[in-house]
PDB file of C-alpha atoms in Angstrom:
ATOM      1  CA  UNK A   1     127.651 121.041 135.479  1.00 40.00           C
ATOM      2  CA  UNK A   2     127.340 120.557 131.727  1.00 41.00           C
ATOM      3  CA  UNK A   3     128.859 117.618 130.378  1.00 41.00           C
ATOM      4  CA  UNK A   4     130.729 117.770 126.951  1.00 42.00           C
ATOM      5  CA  UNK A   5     131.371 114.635 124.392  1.00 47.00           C
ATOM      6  CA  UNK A   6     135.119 113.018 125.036  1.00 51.00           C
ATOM      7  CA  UNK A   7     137.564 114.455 122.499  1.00 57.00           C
ATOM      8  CA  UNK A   8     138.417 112.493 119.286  1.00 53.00           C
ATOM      9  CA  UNK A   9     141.293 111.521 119.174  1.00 64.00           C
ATOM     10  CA  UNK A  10     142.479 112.607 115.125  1.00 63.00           C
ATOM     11  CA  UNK A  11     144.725 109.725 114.838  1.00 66.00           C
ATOM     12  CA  UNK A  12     141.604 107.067 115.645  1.00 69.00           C
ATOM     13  CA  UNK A  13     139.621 108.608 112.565  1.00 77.00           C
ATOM     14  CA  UNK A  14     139.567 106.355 109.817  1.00 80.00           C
ATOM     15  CA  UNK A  15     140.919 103.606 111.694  1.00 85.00           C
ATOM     16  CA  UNK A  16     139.321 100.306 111.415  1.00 86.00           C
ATOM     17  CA  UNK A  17     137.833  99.562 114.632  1.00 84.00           C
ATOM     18  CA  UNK A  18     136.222  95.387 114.399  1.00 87.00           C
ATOM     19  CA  UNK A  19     136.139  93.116 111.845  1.00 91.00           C
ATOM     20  CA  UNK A  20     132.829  90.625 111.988  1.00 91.00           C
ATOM     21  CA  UNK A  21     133.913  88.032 110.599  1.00 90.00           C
ATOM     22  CA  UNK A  22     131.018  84.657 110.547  1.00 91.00           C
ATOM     23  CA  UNK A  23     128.878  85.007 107.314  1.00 94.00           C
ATOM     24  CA  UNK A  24     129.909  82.475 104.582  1.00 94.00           C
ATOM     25  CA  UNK A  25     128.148  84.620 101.870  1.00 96.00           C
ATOM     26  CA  UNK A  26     127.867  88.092 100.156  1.00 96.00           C
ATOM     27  CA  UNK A  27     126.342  90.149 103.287  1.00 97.00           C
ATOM     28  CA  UNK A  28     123.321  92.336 101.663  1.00 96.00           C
ATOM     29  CA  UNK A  29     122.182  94.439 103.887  1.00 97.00           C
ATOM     30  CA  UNK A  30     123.151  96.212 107.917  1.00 97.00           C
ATOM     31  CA  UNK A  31     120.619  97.792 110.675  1.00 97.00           C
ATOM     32  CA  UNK A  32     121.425  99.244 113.402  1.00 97.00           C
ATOM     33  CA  UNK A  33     118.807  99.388 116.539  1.00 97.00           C
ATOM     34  CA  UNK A  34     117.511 102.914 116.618  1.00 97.00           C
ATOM     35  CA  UNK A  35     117.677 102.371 120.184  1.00 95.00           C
ATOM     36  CA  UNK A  36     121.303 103.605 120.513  1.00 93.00           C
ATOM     37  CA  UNK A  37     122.514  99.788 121.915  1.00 95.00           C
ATOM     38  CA  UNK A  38     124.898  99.658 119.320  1.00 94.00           C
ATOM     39  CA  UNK A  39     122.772  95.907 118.380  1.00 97.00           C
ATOM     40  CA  UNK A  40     123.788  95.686 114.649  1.00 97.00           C
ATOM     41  CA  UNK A  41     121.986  92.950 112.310  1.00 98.00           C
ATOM     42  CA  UNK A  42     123.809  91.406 109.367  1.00 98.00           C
ATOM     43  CA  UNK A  43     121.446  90.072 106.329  1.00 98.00           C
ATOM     44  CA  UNK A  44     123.692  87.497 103.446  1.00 97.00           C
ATOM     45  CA  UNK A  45     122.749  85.245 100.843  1.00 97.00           C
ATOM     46  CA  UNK A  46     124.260  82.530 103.517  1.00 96.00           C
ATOM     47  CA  UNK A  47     120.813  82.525 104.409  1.00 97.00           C
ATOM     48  CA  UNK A  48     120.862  83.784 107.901  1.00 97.00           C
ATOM     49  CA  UNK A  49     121.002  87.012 109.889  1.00 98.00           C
ATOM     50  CA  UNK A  50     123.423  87.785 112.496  1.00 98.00           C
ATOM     51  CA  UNK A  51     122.737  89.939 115.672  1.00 98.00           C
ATOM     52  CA  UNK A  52     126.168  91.416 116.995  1.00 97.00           C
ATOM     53  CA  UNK A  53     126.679  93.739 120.337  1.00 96.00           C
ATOM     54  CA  UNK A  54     129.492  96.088 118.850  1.00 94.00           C
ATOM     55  CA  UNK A  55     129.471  97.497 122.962  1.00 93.00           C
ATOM     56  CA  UNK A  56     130.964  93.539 123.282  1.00 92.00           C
ATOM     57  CA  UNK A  57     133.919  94.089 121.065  1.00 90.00           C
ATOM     58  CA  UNK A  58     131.420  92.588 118.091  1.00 91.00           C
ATOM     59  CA  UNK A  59     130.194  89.642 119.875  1.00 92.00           C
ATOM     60  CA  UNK A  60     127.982  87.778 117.833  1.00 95.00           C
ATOM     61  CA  UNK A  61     124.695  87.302 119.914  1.00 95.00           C
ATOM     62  CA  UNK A  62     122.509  85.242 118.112  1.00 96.00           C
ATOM     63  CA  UNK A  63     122.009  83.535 114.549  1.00 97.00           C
ATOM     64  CA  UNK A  64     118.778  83.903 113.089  1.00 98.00           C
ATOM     65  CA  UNK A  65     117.530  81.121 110.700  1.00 96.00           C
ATOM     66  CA  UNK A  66     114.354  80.744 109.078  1.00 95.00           C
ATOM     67  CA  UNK A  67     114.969  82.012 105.390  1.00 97.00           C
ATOM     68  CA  UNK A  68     114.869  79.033 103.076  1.00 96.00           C
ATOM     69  CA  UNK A  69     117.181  81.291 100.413  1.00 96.00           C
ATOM     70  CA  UNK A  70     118.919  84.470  99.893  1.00 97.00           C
ATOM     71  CA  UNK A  71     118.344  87.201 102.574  1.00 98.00           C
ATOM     72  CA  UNK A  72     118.237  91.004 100.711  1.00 98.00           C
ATOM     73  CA  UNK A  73     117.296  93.591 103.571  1.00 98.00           C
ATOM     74  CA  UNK A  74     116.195  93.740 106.977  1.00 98.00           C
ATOM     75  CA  UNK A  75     115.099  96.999 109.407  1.00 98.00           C
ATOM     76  CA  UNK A  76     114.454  97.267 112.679  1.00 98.00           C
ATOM     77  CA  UNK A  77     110.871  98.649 113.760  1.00 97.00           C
ATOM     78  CA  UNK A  78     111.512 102.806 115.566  1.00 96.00           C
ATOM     79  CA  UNK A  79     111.313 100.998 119.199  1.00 95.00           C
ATOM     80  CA  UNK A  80     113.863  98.443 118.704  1.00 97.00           C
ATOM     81  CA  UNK A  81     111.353  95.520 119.567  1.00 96.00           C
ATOM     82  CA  UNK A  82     110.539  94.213 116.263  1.00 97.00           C
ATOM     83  CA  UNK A  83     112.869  93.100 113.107  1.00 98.00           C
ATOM     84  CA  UNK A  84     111.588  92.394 109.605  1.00 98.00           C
ATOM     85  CA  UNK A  85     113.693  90.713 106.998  1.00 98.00           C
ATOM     86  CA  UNK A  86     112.696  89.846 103.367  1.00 98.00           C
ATOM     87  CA  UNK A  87     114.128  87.580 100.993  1.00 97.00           C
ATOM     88  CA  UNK A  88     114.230  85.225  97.916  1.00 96.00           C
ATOM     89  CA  UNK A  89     111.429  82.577  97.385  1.00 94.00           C
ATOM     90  CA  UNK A  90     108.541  85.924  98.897  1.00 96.00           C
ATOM     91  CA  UNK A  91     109.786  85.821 101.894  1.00 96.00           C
ATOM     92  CA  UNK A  92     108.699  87.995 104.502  1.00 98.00           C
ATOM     93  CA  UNK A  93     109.698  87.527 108.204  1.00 98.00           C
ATOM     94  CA  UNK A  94     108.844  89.262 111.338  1.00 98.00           C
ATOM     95  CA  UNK A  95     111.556  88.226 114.443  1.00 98.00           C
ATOM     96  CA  UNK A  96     110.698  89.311 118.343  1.00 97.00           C
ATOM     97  CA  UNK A  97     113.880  90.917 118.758  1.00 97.00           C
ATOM     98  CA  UNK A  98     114.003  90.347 122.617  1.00 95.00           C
ATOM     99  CA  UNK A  99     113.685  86.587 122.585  1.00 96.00           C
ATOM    100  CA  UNK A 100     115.041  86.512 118.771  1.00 96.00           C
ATOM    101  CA  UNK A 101     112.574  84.199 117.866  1.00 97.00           C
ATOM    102  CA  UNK A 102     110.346  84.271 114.763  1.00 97.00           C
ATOM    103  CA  UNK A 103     107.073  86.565 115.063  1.00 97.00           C
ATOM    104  CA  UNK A 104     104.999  85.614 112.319  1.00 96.00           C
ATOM    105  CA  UNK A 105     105.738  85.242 107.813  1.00 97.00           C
ATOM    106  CA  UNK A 106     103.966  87.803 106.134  1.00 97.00           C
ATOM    107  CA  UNK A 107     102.220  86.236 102.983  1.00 96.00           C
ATOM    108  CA  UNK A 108     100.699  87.931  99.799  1.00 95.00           C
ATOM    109  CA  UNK A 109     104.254  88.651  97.455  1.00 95.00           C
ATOM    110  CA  UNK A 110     104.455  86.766  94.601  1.00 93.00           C
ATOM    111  CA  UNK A 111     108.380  86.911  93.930  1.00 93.00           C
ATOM    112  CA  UNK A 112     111.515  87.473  95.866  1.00 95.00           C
ATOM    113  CA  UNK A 113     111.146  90.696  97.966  1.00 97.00           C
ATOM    114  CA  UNK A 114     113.846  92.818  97.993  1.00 97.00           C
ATOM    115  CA  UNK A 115     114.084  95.741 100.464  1.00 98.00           C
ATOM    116  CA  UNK A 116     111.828  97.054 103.857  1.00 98.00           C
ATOM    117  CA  UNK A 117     110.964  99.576 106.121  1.00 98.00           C
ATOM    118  CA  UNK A 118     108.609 100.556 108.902  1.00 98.00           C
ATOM    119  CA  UNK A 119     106.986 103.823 109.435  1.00 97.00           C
ATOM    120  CA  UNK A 120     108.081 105.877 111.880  1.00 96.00           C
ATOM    121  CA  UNK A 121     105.545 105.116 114.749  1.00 95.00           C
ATOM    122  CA  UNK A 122     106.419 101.562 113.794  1.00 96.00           C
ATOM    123  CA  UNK A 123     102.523 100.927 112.862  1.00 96.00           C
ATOM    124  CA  UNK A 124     102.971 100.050 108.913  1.00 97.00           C
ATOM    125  CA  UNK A 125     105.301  97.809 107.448  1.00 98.00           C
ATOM    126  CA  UNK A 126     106.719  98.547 103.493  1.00 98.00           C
ATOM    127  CA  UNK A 127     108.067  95.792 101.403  1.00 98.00           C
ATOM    128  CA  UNK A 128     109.182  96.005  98.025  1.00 97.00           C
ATOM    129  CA  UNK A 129     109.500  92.767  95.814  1.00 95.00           C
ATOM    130  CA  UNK A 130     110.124  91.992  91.938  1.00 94.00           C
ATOM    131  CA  UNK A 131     106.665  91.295  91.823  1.00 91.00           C
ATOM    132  CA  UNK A 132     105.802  94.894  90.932  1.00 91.00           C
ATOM    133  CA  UNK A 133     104.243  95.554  93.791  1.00 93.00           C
ATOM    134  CA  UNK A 134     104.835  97.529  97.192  1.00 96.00           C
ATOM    135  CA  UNK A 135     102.945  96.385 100.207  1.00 97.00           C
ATOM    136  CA  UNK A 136     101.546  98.063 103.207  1.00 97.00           C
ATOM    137  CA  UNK A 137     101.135  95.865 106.294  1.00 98.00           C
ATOM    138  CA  UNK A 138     100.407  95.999 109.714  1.00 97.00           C
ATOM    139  CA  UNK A 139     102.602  93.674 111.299  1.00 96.00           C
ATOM    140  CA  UNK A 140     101.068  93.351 114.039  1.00 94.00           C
ATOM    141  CA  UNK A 141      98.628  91.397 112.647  1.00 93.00           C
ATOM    142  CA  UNK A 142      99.525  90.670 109.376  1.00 95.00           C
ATOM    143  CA  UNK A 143      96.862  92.129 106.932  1.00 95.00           C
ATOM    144  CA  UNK A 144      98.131  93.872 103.586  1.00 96.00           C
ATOM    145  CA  UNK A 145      96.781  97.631 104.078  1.00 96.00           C
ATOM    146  CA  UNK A 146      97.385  99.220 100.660  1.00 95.00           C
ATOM    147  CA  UNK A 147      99.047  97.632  97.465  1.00 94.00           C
ATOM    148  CA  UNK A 148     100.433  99.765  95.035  1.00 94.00           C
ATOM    149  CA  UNK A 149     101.034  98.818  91.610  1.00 90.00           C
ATOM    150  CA  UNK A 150     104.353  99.481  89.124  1.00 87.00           C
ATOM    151  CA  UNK A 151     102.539  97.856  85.875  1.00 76.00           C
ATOM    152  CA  UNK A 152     100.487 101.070  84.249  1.00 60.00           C
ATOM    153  CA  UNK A 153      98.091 101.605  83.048  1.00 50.00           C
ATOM    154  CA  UNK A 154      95.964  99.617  85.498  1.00 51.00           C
ATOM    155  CA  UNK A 155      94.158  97.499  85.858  1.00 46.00           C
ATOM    156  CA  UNK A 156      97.608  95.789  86.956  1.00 52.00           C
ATOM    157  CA  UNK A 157      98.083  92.615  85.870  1.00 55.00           C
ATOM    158  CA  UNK A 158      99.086  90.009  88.191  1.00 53.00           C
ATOM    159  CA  UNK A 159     102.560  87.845  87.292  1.00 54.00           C
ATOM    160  CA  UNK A 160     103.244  85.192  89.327  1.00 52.00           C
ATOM    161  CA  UNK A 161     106.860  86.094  88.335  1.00 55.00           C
ATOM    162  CA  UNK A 162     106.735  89.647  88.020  1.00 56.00           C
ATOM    163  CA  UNK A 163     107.382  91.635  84.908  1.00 62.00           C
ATOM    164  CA  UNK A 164     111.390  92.435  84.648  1.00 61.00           C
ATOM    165  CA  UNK A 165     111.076  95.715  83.594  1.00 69.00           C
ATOM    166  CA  UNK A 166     109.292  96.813  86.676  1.00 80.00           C
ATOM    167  CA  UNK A 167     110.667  94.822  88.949  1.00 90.00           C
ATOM    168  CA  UNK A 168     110.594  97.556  92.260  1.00 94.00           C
ATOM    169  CA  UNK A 169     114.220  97.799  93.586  1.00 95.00           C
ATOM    170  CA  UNK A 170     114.088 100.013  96.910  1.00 97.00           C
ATOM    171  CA  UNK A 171     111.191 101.556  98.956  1.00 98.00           C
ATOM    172  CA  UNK A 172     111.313 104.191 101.687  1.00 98.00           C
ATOM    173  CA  UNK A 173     109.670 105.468 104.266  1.00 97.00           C
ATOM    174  CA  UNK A 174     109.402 109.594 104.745  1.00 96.00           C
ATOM    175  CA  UNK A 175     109.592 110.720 108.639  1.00 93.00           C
ATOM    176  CA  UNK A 176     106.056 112.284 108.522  1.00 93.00           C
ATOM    177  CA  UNK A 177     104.057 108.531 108.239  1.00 95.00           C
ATOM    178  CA  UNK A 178     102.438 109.687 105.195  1.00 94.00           C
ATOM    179  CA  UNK A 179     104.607 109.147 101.944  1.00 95.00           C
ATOM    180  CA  UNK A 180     106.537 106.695 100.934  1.00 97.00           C
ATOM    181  CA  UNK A 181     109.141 106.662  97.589  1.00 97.00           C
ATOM    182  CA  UNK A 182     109.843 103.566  95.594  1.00 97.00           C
ATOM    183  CA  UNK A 183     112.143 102.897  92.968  1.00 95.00           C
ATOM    184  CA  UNK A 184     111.564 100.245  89.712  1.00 93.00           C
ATOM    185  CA  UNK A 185     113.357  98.705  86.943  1.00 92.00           C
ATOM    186  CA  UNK A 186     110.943 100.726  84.530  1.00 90.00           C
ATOM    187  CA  UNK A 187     113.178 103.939  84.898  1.00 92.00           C
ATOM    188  CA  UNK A 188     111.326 105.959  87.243  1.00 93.00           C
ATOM    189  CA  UNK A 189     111.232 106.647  90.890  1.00 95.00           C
ATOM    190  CA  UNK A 190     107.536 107.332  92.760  1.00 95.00           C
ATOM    191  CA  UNK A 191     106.383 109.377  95.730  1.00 95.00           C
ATOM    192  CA  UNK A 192     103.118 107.985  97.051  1.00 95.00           C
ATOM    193  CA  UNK A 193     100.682 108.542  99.671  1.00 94.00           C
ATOM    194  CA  UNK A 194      99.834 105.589 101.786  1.00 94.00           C
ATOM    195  CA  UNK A 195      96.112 106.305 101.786  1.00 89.00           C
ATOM    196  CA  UNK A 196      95.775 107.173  97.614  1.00 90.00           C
ATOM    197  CA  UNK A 197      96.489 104.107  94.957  1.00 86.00           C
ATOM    198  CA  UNK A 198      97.952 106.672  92.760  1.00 89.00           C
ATOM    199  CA  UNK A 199     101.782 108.577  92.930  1.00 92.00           C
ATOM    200  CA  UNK A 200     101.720 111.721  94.019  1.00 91.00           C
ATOM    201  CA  UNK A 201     104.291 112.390  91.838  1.00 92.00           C
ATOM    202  CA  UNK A 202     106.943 110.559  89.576  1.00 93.00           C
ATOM    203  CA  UNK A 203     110.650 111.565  88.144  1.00 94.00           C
ATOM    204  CA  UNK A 204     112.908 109.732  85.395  1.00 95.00           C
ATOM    205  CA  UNK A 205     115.242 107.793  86.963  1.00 95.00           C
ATOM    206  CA  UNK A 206     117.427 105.091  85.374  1.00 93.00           C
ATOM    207  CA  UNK A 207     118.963 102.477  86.714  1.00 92.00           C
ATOM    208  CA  UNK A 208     117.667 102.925  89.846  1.00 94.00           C
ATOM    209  CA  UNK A 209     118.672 100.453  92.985  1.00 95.00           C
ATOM    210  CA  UNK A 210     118.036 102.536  96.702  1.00 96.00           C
ATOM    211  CA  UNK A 211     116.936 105.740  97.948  1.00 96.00           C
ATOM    212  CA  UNK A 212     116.442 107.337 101.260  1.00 96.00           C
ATOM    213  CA  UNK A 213     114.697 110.392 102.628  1.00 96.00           C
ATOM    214  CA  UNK A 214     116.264 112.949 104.966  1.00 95.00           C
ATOM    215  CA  UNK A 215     115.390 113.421 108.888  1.00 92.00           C
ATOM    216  CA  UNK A 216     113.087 115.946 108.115  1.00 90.00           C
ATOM    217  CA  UNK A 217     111.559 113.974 104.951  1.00 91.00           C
ATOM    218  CA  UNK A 218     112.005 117.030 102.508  1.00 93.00           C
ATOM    219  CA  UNK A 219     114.807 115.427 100.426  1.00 96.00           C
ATOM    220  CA  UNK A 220     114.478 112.233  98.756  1.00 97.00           C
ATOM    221  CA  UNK A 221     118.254 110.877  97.848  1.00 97.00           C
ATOM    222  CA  UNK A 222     118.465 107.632  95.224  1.00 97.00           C
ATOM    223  CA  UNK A 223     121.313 105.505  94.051  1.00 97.00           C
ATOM    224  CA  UNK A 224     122.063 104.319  91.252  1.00 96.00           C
ATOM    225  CA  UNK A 225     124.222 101.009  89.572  1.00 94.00           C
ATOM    226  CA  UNK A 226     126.641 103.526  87.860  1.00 94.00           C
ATOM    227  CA  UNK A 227     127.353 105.078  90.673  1.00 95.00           C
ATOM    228  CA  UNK A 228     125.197 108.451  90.746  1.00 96.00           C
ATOM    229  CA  UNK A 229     123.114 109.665  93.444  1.00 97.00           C
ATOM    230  CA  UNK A 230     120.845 111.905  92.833  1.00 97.00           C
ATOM    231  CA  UNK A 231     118.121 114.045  94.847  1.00 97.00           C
ATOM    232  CA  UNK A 232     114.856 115.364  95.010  1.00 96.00           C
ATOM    233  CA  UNK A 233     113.060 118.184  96.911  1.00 95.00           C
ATOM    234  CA  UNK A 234     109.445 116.249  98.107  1.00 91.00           C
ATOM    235  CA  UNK A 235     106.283 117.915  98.180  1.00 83.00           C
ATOM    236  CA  UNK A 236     105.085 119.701 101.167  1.00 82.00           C
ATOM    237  CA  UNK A 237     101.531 118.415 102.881  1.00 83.00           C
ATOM    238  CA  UNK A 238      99.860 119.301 106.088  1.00 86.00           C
ATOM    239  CA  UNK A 239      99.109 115.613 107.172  1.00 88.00           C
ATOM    240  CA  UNK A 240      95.627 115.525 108.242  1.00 93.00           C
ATOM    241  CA  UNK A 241      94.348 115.530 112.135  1.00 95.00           C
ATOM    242  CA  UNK A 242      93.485 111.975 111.451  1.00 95.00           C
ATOM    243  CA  UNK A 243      96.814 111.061 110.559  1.00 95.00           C
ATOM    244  CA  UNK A 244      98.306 112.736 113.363  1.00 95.00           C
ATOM    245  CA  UNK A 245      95.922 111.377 116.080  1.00 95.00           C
ATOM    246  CA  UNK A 246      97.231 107.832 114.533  1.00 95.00           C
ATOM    247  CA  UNK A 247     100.878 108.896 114.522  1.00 95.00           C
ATOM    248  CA  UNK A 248     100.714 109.391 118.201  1.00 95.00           C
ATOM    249  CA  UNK A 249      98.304 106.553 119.382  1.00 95.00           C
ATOM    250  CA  UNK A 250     100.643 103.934 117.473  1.00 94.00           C
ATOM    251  CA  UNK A 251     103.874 105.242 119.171  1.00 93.00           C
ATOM    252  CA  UNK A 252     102.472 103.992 122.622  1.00 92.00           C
ATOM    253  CA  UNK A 253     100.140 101.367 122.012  1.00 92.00           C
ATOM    254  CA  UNK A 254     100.204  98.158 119.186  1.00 91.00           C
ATOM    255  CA  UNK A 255      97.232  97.720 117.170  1.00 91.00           C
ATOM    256  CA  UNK A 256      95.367  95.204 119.460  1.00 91.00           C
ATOM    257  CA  UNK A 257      95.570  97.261 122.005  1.00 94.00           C
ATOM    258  CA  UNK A 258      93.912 100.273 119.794  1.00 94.00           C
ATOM    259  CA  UNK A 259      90.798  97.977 119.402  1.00 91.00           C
ATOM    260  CA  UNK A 260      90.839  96.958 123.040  1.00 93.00           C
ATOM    261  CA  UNK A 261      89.877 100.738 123.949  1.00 94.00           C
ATOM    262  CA  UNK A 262      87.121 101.521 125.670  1.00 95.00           C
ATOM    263  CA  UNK A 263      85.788 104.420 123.158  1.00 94.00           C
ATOM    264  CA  UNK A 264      83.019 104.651 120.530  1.00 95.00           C
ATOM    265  CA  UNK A 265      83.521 102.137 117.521  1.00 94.00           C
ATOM    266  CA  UNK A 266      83.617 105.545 115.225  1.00 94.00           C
ATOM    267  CA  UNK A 267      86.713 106.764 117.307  1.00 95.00           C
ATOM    268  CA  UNK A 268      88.272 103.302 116.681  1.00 94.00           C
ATOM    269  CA  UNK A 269      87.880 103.236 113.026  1.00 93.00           C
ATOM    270  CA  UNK A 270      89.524 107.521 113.269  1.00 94.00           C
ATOM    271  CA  UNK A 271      91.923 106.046 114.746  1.00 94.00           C
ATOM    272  CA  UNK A 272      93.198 102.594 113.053  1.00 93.00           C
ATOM    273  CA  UNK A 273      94.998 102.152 109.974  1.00 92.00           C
ATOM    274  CA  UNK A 274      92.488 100.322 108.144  1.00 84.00           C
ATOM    275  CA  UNK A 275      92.295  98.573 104.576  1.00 69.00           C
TER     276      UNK A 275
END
């Protein structure tokens, strides 16, 4: 027998539903586990993330505390397992999100970093920081992958405090593993490959502070601090059998146990995200 969803009730819509109410500062940035638990994690300049089961009436599971200052933004990795959260003073933090207990710190920004996100077979991490700079990492293991530069024309400059006209404000990750978009102070938004050092493109965009791709990855949607969003239609690529063998390795297996495989060291290195 088919089952059907339970009907809304019309006067429930709109109707405020919990109030989570234990942060003592501005709260940044929200997650939700894509694991349909209904586990949401709160990021604040109190310092601290909050994990809260909104199945338990908003009960506030655990308190995470490592950040020294301001937590920005947080995201969950695609199989619920992993949380990353980045913050003031370059910090980068990696939590086991079944024990809620720190993973590892990612080191290499040299300023606050300001927004995440993992691709979509959870093998690369993205972090954006007023450094200038987007990272690549695997955080499984910590290395920096690919670094891509906002300070043109290269060779980019290193500022221990970043440059404040291209400080990066948001970075995204599309759903094909491939492309990511970042925005930056210096009025422009970029679509990049992960494997070229280079945008594939770039658009004017002022005032820039977030932007997010669509399911499907064609659209690429960015806000801005006057209050405009505006979108973009993203170039079409056939990713490569390479990248696609990788996709679907890294959905079922972390990257130590990639090198653990019993094949030819030439079918490891097809296969691994490499520097």
């Amino acid at each position: 027998m088919a089952s059907f969803p339970p009907r809304v009730n019309e006067k429930e819509i709109g109707k405020l539903l919990l109030n989570l109410v234990d942060h003592t500062e501005v709260v940044r940035d929200l997650t939700f586990a894509p694991d349909g638990s209904l586990i949401l994690v709160s990021a604040s300049r109190d310092k601290t993330l909050r994990v809260w089961d909104l199945k338990d009436d908003g009960n506030m599971m655990k308190v995470l505390r490592g950040h020294q200052n301001w937590v920005y933004s947080c995201a969950f990795s695609p199989d619920s397992s992993m949380l990353c959260s980045v913050g003031a003073s370059k910090a980068v933090f990696l939590w086991n999100m079944d024990k809620y207990t720190m993973i590892r710190k990612l080191e290499g920004h040299h300023h606050d970093v300001v927004a995440c996100d993992f691709s979509p077979d959870g093998a690369l991490l993205a972090t954006a920081s007023y450094d200038t700079r987007v990272y690549i990492w695997d955080p499984h293991n910590g290395d920096i992958l690919m670094e891509f530069g906002h300070l043109f024309p290269p060779p980019t400059p290193i500022f221990a405090g970043g440059a404040n006209d291209r400080w990066v404000r948001s970075v995204s990750f599309s759903h094909d593993g491939l492309h990511i978009a970042s925005l930056a102070d210096d009025k422009m938004v970029r679509f990049w490959r992960i494997d070229e050092d280079y945008p594939v493109q770039v658009a004017p965009l002022s005032n820039g502070l977030c932007c997010a791709f669509s399911t499907d990855g064609s659209v690429l949607a960015a806000g801005t601090h006057d209050g405009s969003v505006y979108f973009w239609a993203t170039p079409r690529q056939v990713s490569s059998l390479q990248h696609l063998c990788r996709m679907s390795i890294r959905r079922v297996m972390p990257t130590q146990e990639v090198q653990e495989l019993p094949v030819p060291s030439k079918l490891l290195e097809f296969l691994s995200y490499r520097i």
